[in-house]
Amino acid sequence: MTPFEYRRATTVAEAVTWLRDEPEAKLLAGGQSLLGAMKLGLAAPPLLIDLGGIEALRALRDEGSSLWIGALCTHATVVASPLVRECLPGLACLAAGIADQQVRNRGTLGGSLANADPAACWQAGVLACGATLLTDRRAISADDFFQGLFSTALEPDELLLGAHFPLGVQLSYLKFEQPASRFALAGAAVARSESEVRVALTGLGHGVFRWQEAEAALSRRFEPEMLAGLRPDANRASSDLHASADYRLHLAGVLTRRALINMRQTS
Ligand SMILES: Cc1cc2nc3c(=O)[nH]c(=O)nc-3n(C[C@H](O)[C@H](O)[C@H](O)COP(=O)(O)OP(=O)(O)OC[C@H]3O[C@@H](n4cnc5c(N)ncnc54)[C@H](O)[C@@H]3O)c2cc1C
């Protein structure tokens, strides 16, 4: 591994200042993606800024109209949180299905969202719920945050503080797992509030996106039959050694239907 400097920030301002001073620096959260990339030589930041000393980023609280989950909350924290289980149980289920216990103990919401892996689970839940992401300088809606493969609206020196999830939303997320990693070969999140139905798909190959045709159909009637004959846009899917684009598109439809059925059974 290329030598690098390590610093542990204790405030957001400190981390952002260091990031501005060294444009090639990287923030370190749980390290589950970044450290692997560094070991493989895919990333070689001269400076690692550890966020682990910024306690404020671990907050998880009910803010009246939204549930706030700080960027440093681990997947395991979300799974175990009585508040999440009460307010948005679908989110606890989503987090429980991520990887294995070790990754869940270290990996964070903020790291996962900033990384924007096209097969990650959080992205689908955040987009389907219509969450708002807060950074050190602005609020970004989930609709504007995700910009494709490993790409987000974050500026290179911008730090994600966490996400506001609107309350009164029901969420159901299902994925078909790549068996070695448990990343999604395809995953579907269906969210329903009083005002709208949102469907977000992950794992198809080009980054998370909303399946608007399914949303429109389910807004007319929230029944599995409404998805009959619908298929996501083929340009949104790609093939790799794990699955063909065609198979992923098929799975996306099946998973959306099952997620909807699950939601109806539990509500
Ligand atoms: C074996 C394995 C299996 C996995 N399976 C799944 C799965 O099934 N589903 C799933 O969703 N995920 C999966 N993951 C991903 C994992 O859940 C982590 O969430 C993810 O790797 C990144 O989170 P992290 O906290 O470790 O971030 P890090 O690796 O520390 O950072 C990732 C990137 O985000 C940036 N970053 C971190 N925090 C911030 C912040 N607050 N603001 C701005 N930028 C920031 C870093 O600079 C870096 O570029 C898996 C990972 C592994 C290793």
GROMACS .gro file of C-alpha atoms and ligand atoms in nm:
model
  320
    1MET     CA    1   0.000   0.000   0.000
    2THR     CA    2   0.130   0.348  -0.084
    3PRO     CA    3   0.232   0.534   0.237
    4PHE     CA    4  -0.024   0.784   0.363
    5GLU     CA    5  -0.078   1.021   0.653
    6TYR     CA    6  -0.355   0.943   0.901
    7ARG     CA    7  -0.543   1.206   1.103
    8ARG     CA    8  -0.843   1.167   1.331
    9ALA     CA    9  -1.085   1.460   1.320
   10THR     CA   10  -1.293   1.555   1.621
   11THR     CA   11  -1.519   1.810   1.451
   12VAL     CA   12  -1.683   1.842   1.111
   13ALA     CA   13  -1.512   2.180   1.056
   14GLU     CA   14  -1.171   2.024   1.119
   15ALA     CA   15  -1.234   1.739   0.875
   16VAL     CA   16  -1.358   1.978   0.603
   17THR     CA   17  -1.058   2.211   0.648
   18TRP     CA   18  -0.815   1.921   0.613
   19LEU     CA   19  -1.007   1.800   0.307
   20ARG     CA   20  -0.981   2.145   0.146
   21ASP     CA   21  -0.609   2.168   0.219
   22GLU     CA   22  -0.536   1.831   0.060
   23PRO     CA   23  -0.767   1.777  -0.242
   24GLU     CA   24  -0.653   1.413  -0.280
   25ALA     CA   25  -0.738   1.328   0.082
   26LYS     CA   26  -1.013   1.077   0.162
   27LEU     CA   27  -1.258   1.063   0.451
   28LEU     CA   28  -1.255   0.734   0.638
   29ALA     CA   29  -1.578   0.606   0.793
   30GLY     CA   30  -1.611   0.228   0.840
   31GLY     CA   31  -1.335   0.157   0.588
   32GLN     CA   32  -1.525  -0.137   0.439
   33SER     CA   33  -1.496  -0.004   0.083
   34LEU     CA   34  -1.211   0.244   0.105
   35LEU     CA   35  -0.954   0.022   0.279
   36GLY     CA   36  -1.022  -0.263   0.036
   37ALA     CA   37  -0.971  -0.025  -0.256
   38MET     CA   38  -0.644   0.098  -0.103
   39LYS     CA   39  -0.519  -0.256  -0.048
   40LEU     CA   40  -0.589  -0.334  -0.413
   41GLY     CA   41  -0.412  -0.017  -0.526
   42LEU     CA   42  -0.735   0.126  -0.667
   43ALA     CA   43  -0.711   0.427  -0.435
   44ALA     CA   44  -0.397   0.587  -0.294
   45PRO     CA   45  -0.495   0.896  -0.092
   46PRO     CA   46  -0.195   1.078   0.061
   47LEU     CA   47  -0.409   1.162   0.366
   48LEU     CA   48  -0.681   0.963   0.544
   49ILE     CA   49  -0.915   1.170   0.758
   50ASP     CA   50  -1.081   0.942   1.011
   51LEU     CA   51  -1.432   1.061   1.102
   52GLY     CA   52  -1.451   0.822   1.399
   53GLY     CA   53  -1.382   1.097   1.655
   54ILE     CA   54  -1.681   1.311   1.549
   55GLU     CA   55  -1.943   1.191   1.797
   56ALA     CA   56  -2.215   1.417   1.654
   57LEU     CA   57  -2.221   1.203   1.338
   58ARG     CA   58  -2.343   0.903   1.539
   59ALA     CA   59  -2.676   1.060   1.636
   60LEU     CA   60  -2.997   0.872   1.562
   61ARG     CA   61  -3.314   1.051   1.671
   62ASP     CA   62  -3.680   1.127   1.611
   63GLU     CA   63  -3.708   1.485   1.488
   64GLY     CA   64  -4.086   1.505   1.485
   65SER     CA   65  -4.154   1.485   1.112
   66SER     CA   66  -3.845   1.284   1.028
   67LEU     CA   67  -3.608   1.021   1.155
   68TRP     CA   68  -3.249   1.147   1.159
   69ILE     CA   69  -2.972   0.894   1.103
   70GLY     CA   70  -2.620   1.034   1.132
   71ALA     CA   71  -2.361   0.945   0.871
   72LEU     CA   72  -2.149   0.743   1.116
   73CYS     CA   73  -2.435   0.517   1.228
   74THR     CA   74  -2.335   0.166   1.137
   75HIS     CA   75  -2.569  -0.078   0.968
   76ALA     CA   76  -2.569  -0.277   1.295
   77THR     CA   77  -2.675   0.032   1.493
   78VAL     CA   78  -2.970   0.081   1.260
   79VAL     CA   79  -3.071  -0.285   1.286
   80ALA     CA   80  -3.065  -0.272   1.666
   81SER     CA   81  -3.231   0.068   1.709
   82PRO     CA   82  -3.575   0.045   1.877
   83LEU     CA   83  -3.653   0.385   1.724
   84VAL     CA   84  -3.590   0.269   1.368
   85ARG     CA   85  -3.784  -0.052   1.434
   86GLU     CA   86  -4.076   0.154   1.553
   87CYS     CA   87  -4.071   0.442   1.301
   88LEU     CA   88  -3.940   0.276   0.985
   89PRO     CA   89  -3.904  -0.100   1.038
   90GLY     CA   90  -3.837  -0.155   0.668
   91LEU     CA   91  -3.511   0.032   0.709
   92ALA     CA   92  -3.398  -0.195   0.994
   93CYS     CA   93  -3.475  -0.497   0.773
   94LEU     CA   94  -3.278  -0.347   0.485
   95ALA     CA   95  -2.975  -0.286   0.709
   96ALA     CA   96  -3.002  -0.638   0.855
   97GLY     CA   97  -2.958  -0.786   0.507
   98ILE     CA   98  -2.633  -0.602   0.431
   99ALA     CA   99  -2.327  -0.825   0.401
  100ASP     CA  100  -2.224  -1.010   0.719
  101GLN     CA  101  -2.209  -0.914   1.086
  102GLN     CA  102  -1.852  -0.786   1.063
  103VAL     CA  103  -1.929  -0.552   0.774
  104ARG     CA  104  -2.250  -0.440   0.947
  105ASN     CA  105  -2.052  -0.358   1.262
  106ARG     CA  106  -1.814  -0.129   1.073
  107GLY     CA  107  -1.991  -0.006   0.758
  108THR     CA  108  -2.184   0.320   0.791
  109LEU     CA  109  -2.481   0.488   0.628
  110GLY     CA  110  -2.265   0.784   0.521
  111GLY     CA  111  -1.988   0.569   0.376
  112SER     CA  112  -2.233   0.361   0.182
  113LEU     CA  113  -2.418   0.662   0.039
  114ALA     CA  114  -2.102   0.853  -0.049
  115ASN     CA  115  -1.955   0.545  -0.213
  116ALA     CA  116  -2.268   0.493  -0.429
  117ASP     CA  117  -2.188   0.134  -0.518
  118PRO     CA  118  -2.436   0.036  -0.791
  119ALA     CA  119  -2.522  -0.287  -0.605
  120ALA     CA  120  -2.566  -0.138  -0.256
  121CYS     CA  121  -2.886  -0.157  -0.053
  122TRP     CA  122  -2.902   0.176   0.135
  123GLN     CA  123  -2.930   0.372  -0.189
  124ALA     CA  124  -3.258   0.202  -0.277
  125GLY     CA  125  -3.409   0.261   0.068
  126VAL     CA  126  -3.300   0.625   0.078
  127LEU     CA  127  -3.432   0.697  -0.271
  128ALA     CA  128  -3.761   0.512  -0.223
  129CYS     CA  129  -3.828   0.688   0.109
  130GLY     CA  130  -3.754   1.028  -0.048
  131ALA     CA  131  -3.499   1.105   0.222
  132THR     CA  132  -3.312   1.435   0.238
  133LEU     CA  133  -2.936   1.422   0.280
  134LEU     CA  134  -2.762   1.689   0.482
  135THR     CA  135  -2.401   1.786   0.423
  136ASP     CA  136  -2.173   2.037   0.593
  137ARG     CA  137  -2.312   2.303   0.355
  138ARG     CA  138  -2.654   2.209   0.213
  139ALA     CA  139  -2.950   1.976   0.196
  140ILE     CA  140  -2.977   1.747  -0.108
  141SER     CA  141  -3.285   1.545  -0.194
  142ALA     CA  142  -3.225   1.176  -0.260
  143ASP     CA  143  -3.360   1.237  -0.612
  144ASP     CA  144  -3.066   1.470  -0.681
  145PHE     CA  145  -2.801   1.290  -0.478
  146PHE     CA  146  -2.741   0.971  -0.676
  147GLN     CA  147  -2.584   1.036  -1.015
  148GLY     CA  148  -2.495   0.692  -1.146
  149LEU     CA  149  -2.215   0.447  -1.101
  150PHE     CA  150  -2.009   0.542  -0.791
  151SER     CA  151  -2.121   0.899  -0.848
  152THR     CA  152  -2.307   1.144  -0.623
  153ALA     CA  153  -2.380   1.514  -0.600
  154LEU     CA  154  -2.118   1.554  -0.325
  155GLU     CA  155  -1.834   1.797  -0.401
  156PRO     CA  156  -1.485   1.652  -0.346
  157ASP     CA  157  -1.450   1.847  -0.020
  158GLU     CA  158  -1.808   1.797   0.102
  159LEU     CA  159  -1.891   1.591   0.409
  160LEU     CA  160  -2.218   1.405   0.446
  161LEU     CA  161  -2.368   1.456   0.791
  162GLY     CA  162  -2.661   1.215   0.768
  163ALA     CA  163  -3.010   1.169   0.633
  164HIS     CA  164  -3.362   1.278   0.725
  165PHE     CA  165  -3.614   1.001   0.654
  166PRO     CA  166  -3.972   1.130   0.642
  167LEU     CA  167  -4.203   0.965   0.894
  168GLY     CA  168  -4.532   0.809   0.792
  169VAL     CA  169  -4.364   0.612   0.513
  170GLN     CA  170  -4.387   0.235   0.486
  171LEU     CA  171  -4.086   0.069   0.324
  172SER     CA  172  -4.026  -0.280   0.196
  173TYR     CA  173  -3.691  -0.378   0.041
  174LEU     CA  174  -3.598  -0.709  -0.116
  175LYS     CA  175  -3.287  -0.814  -0.301
  176PHE     CA  176  -3.158  -1.118  -0.481
  177GLU     CA  177  -2.813  -1.159  -0.337
  178GLN     CA  178  -2.483  -1.219  -0.502
  179PRO     CA  179  -2.405  -1.513  -0.272
  180ALA     CA  180  -2.040  -1.433  -0.193
  181SER     CA  181  -2.085  -1.069  -0.084
  182ARG     CA  182  -2.460  -1.038  -0.032
  183PHE     CA  183  -2.458  -0.726  -0.252
  184ALA     CA  184  -2.771  -0.702  -0.468
  185LEU     CA  185  -2.772  -0.872  -0.807
  186ALA     CA  186  -3.097  -0.680  -0.819
  187GLY     CA  187  -3.288  -0.509  -0.538
  188ALA     CA  188  -3.622  -0.330  -0.518
  189ALA     CA  189  -3.746  -0.085  -0.255
  190VAL     CA  190  -4.114   0.005  -0.249
  191ALA     CA  191  -4.220   0.296  -0.027
  192ARG     CA  192  -4.569   0.421   0.032
  193SER     CA  193  -4.688   0.733   0.210
  194GLU     CA  194  -5.024   0.908   0.214
  195SER     CA  195  -4.926   1.114  -0.086
  196GLU     CA  196  -4.721   0.886  -0.311
  197VAL     CA  197  -4.572   0.550  -0.403
  198ARG     CA  198  -4.202   0.538  -0.487
  199VAL     CA  199  -4.006   0.246  -0.629
  200ALA     CA  200  -3.625   0.241  -0.639
  201LEU     CA  201  -3.414  -0.026  -0.805
  202THR     CA  202  -3.054  -0.113  -0.730
  203GLY     CA  203  -2.803  -0.367  -0.858
  204LEU     CA  204  -2.898  -0.346  -1.224
  205GLY     CA  205  -2.560  -0.204  -1.315
  206HIS     CA  206  -2.570   0.174  -1.364
  207GLY     CA  207  -2.660   0.294  -1.017
  208VAL     CA  208  -2.984   0.325  -0.825
  209PHE     CA  209  -3.286   0.479  -1.000
  210ARG     CA  210  -3.659   0.524  -0.963
  211TRP     CA  211  -3.883   0.299  -1.169
  212GLN     CA  212  -4.139   0.561  -1.260
  213GLU     CA  213  -4.362   0.342  -1.471
  214ALA     CA  214  -4.418   0.111  -1.174
  215GLU     CA  215  -4.476   0.409  -0.945
  216ALA     CA  216  -4.744   0.546  -1.178
  217ALA     CA  217  -4.917   0.208  -1.201
  218LEU     CA  218  -4.908   0.148  -0.825
  219SER     CA  219  -5.031   0.499  -0.755
  220ARG     CA  220  -5.345   0.415  -0.950
  221ARG     CA  221  -5.398   0.098  -0.749
  222PHE     CA  222  -5.158  -0.053  -0.496
  223GLU     CA  223  -5.197  -0.411  -0.618
  224PRO     CA  224  -4.936  -0.655  -0.753
  225GLU     CA  225  -5.143  -0.704  -1.072
  226MET     CA  226  -5.069  -0.345  -1.167
  227LEU     CA  227  -4.709  -0.447  -1.237
  228ALA     CA  228  -4.809  -0.712  -1.491
  229GLY     CA  229  -4.628  -0.660  -1.820
  230LEU     CA  230  -4.406  -0.383  -1.684
  231ARG     CA  231  -4.031  -0.405  -1.716
  232PRO     CA  232  -3.765  -0.145  -1.630
  233ASP     CA  233  -3.590   0.033  -1.918
  234ALA     CA  234  -3.334  -0.208  -2.065
  235ASN     CA  235  -3.077   0.074  -2.090
  236ARG     CA  236  -3.064   0.078  -1.712
  237ALA     CA  237  -2.925  -0.276  -1.682
  238SER     CA  238  -2.593  -0.434  -1.771
  239SER     CA  239  -2.445  -0.784  -1.780
  240ASP     CA  240  -2.144  -0.913  -1.589
  241LEU     CA  241  -2.009  -1.253  -1.487
  242HIS     CA  242  -2.277  -1.286  -1.218
  243ALA     CA  243  -2.590  -1.217  -1.425
  244SER     CA  244  -2.711  -1.097  -1.762
  245ALA     CA  245  -2.890  -0.764  -1.802
  246ASP     CA  246  -3.201  -0.953  -1.906
  247TYR     CA  247  -3.199  -1.161  -1.589
  248ARG     CA  248  -3.149  -0.851  -1.372
  249LEU     CA  249  -3.444  -0.678  -1.540
  250HIS     CA  250  -3.659  -0.984  -1.479
  251LEU     CA  251  -3.551  -1.000  -1.113
  252ALA     CA  252  -3.628  -0.631  -1.064
  253GLY     CA  253  -3.990  -0.691  -1.165
  254VAL     CA  254  -4.025  -1.000  -0.945
  255LEU     CA  255  -3.868  -0.831  -0.643
  256THR     CA  256  -4.082  -0.519  -0.677
  257ARG     CA  257  -4.393  -0.735  -0.683
  258ARG     CA  258  -4.280  -0.938  -0.380
  259ALA     CA  259  -4.179  -0.627  -0.186
  260LEU     CA  260  -4.526  -0.489  -0.242
  261ILE     CA  261  -4.690  -0.813  -0.132
  262ASN     CA  262  -4.471  -0.819   0.182
  263MET     CA  263  -4.575  -0.467   0.266
  264ARG     CA  264  -4.944  -0.546   0.228
  265GLN     CA  265  -4.904  -0.852   0.450
  266THR     CA  266  -4.731  -0.663   0.729
  267SER     CA  267  -4.951  -0.352   0.730
  268LIG     C1  268  -1.779  -0.808   0.184
  268LIG     C2  269  -1.869  -0.688   0.175
  268LIG     C3  270  -2.003  -0.707   0.149
  268LIG     C4  271  -2.090  -0.598   0.139
  268LIG     N1  272  -2.221  -0.620   0.114
  268LIG     C5  273  -2.305  -0.515   0.106
  268LIG     C6  274  -2.444  -0.534   0.085
  268LIG     O1  275  -2.495  -0.646   0.079
  268LIG     N2  276  -2.521  -0.423   0.073
  268LIG     C7  277  -2.470  -0.297   0.086
  268LIG     O2  278  -2.546  -0.201   0.075
  268LIG     N3  279  -2.340  -0.277   0.109
  268LIG     C8  280  -2.256  -0.381   0.120
  268LIG     N4  281  -2.125  -0.359   0.145
  268LIG     C9  282  -2.077  -0.219   0.163
  268LIG    C10  283  -2.069  -0.182   0.313
  268LIG     O3  284  -2.198  -0.194   0.361
  268LIG    C11  285  -2.023  -0.037   0.349
  268LIG     O4  286  -2.133   0.041   0.379
  268LIG    C12  287  -1.959   0.036   0.246
  268LIG     O5  288  -1.849  -0.045   0.211
  268LIG    C13  289  -1.906   0.177   0.280
  268LIG     O6  290  -1.924   0.218   0.413
  268LIG     P1  291  -1.802   0.253   0.507
  268LIG     O7  292  -1.858   0.321   0.625
  268LIG     O8  293  -1.719   0.135   0.531
  268LIG     O9  294  -1.725   0.364   0.420
  268LIG     P2  295  -1.569   0.381   0.385
  268LIG    O10  296  -1.518   0.259   0.319
  268LIG    O11  297  -1.494   0.431   0.503
  268LIG    O12  298  -1.580   0.501   0.280
  268LIG    C14  299  -1.638   0.480   0.152
  268LIG    C15  300  -1.630   0.610   0.071
  268LIG    O13  301  -1.718   0.707   0.126
  268LIG    C16  302  -1.648   0.827   0.164
  268LIG     N5  303  -1.711   0.872   0.287
  268LIG    C17  304  -1.728   0.800   0.401
  268LIG     N6  305  -1.801   0.871   0.490
  268LIG    C18  306  -1.828   0.990   0.431
  268LIG    C19  307  -1.901   1.106   0.471
  268LIG     N7  308  -1.962   1.113   0.591
  268LIG     N8  309  -1.912   1.211   0.385
  268LIG    C20  310  -1.854   1.203   0.262
  268LIG     N9  311  -1.785   1.097   0.219
  268LIG    C21  312  -1.772   0.992   0.302
  268LIG    C22  313  -1.503   0.782   0.182
  268LIG    O14  314  -1.412   0.889   0.164
  268LIG    C23  315  -1.491   0.676   0.075
  268LIG    O15  316  -1.468   0.737  -0.051
  268LIG    C24  317  -2.038  -0.466   0.156
  268LIG    C25  318  -1.902  -0.445   0.182
  268LIG    C26  319  -1.817  -0.557   0.191
  268LIG    C27  320  -1.672  -0.532   0.222
   0.00000   0.00000   0.00000
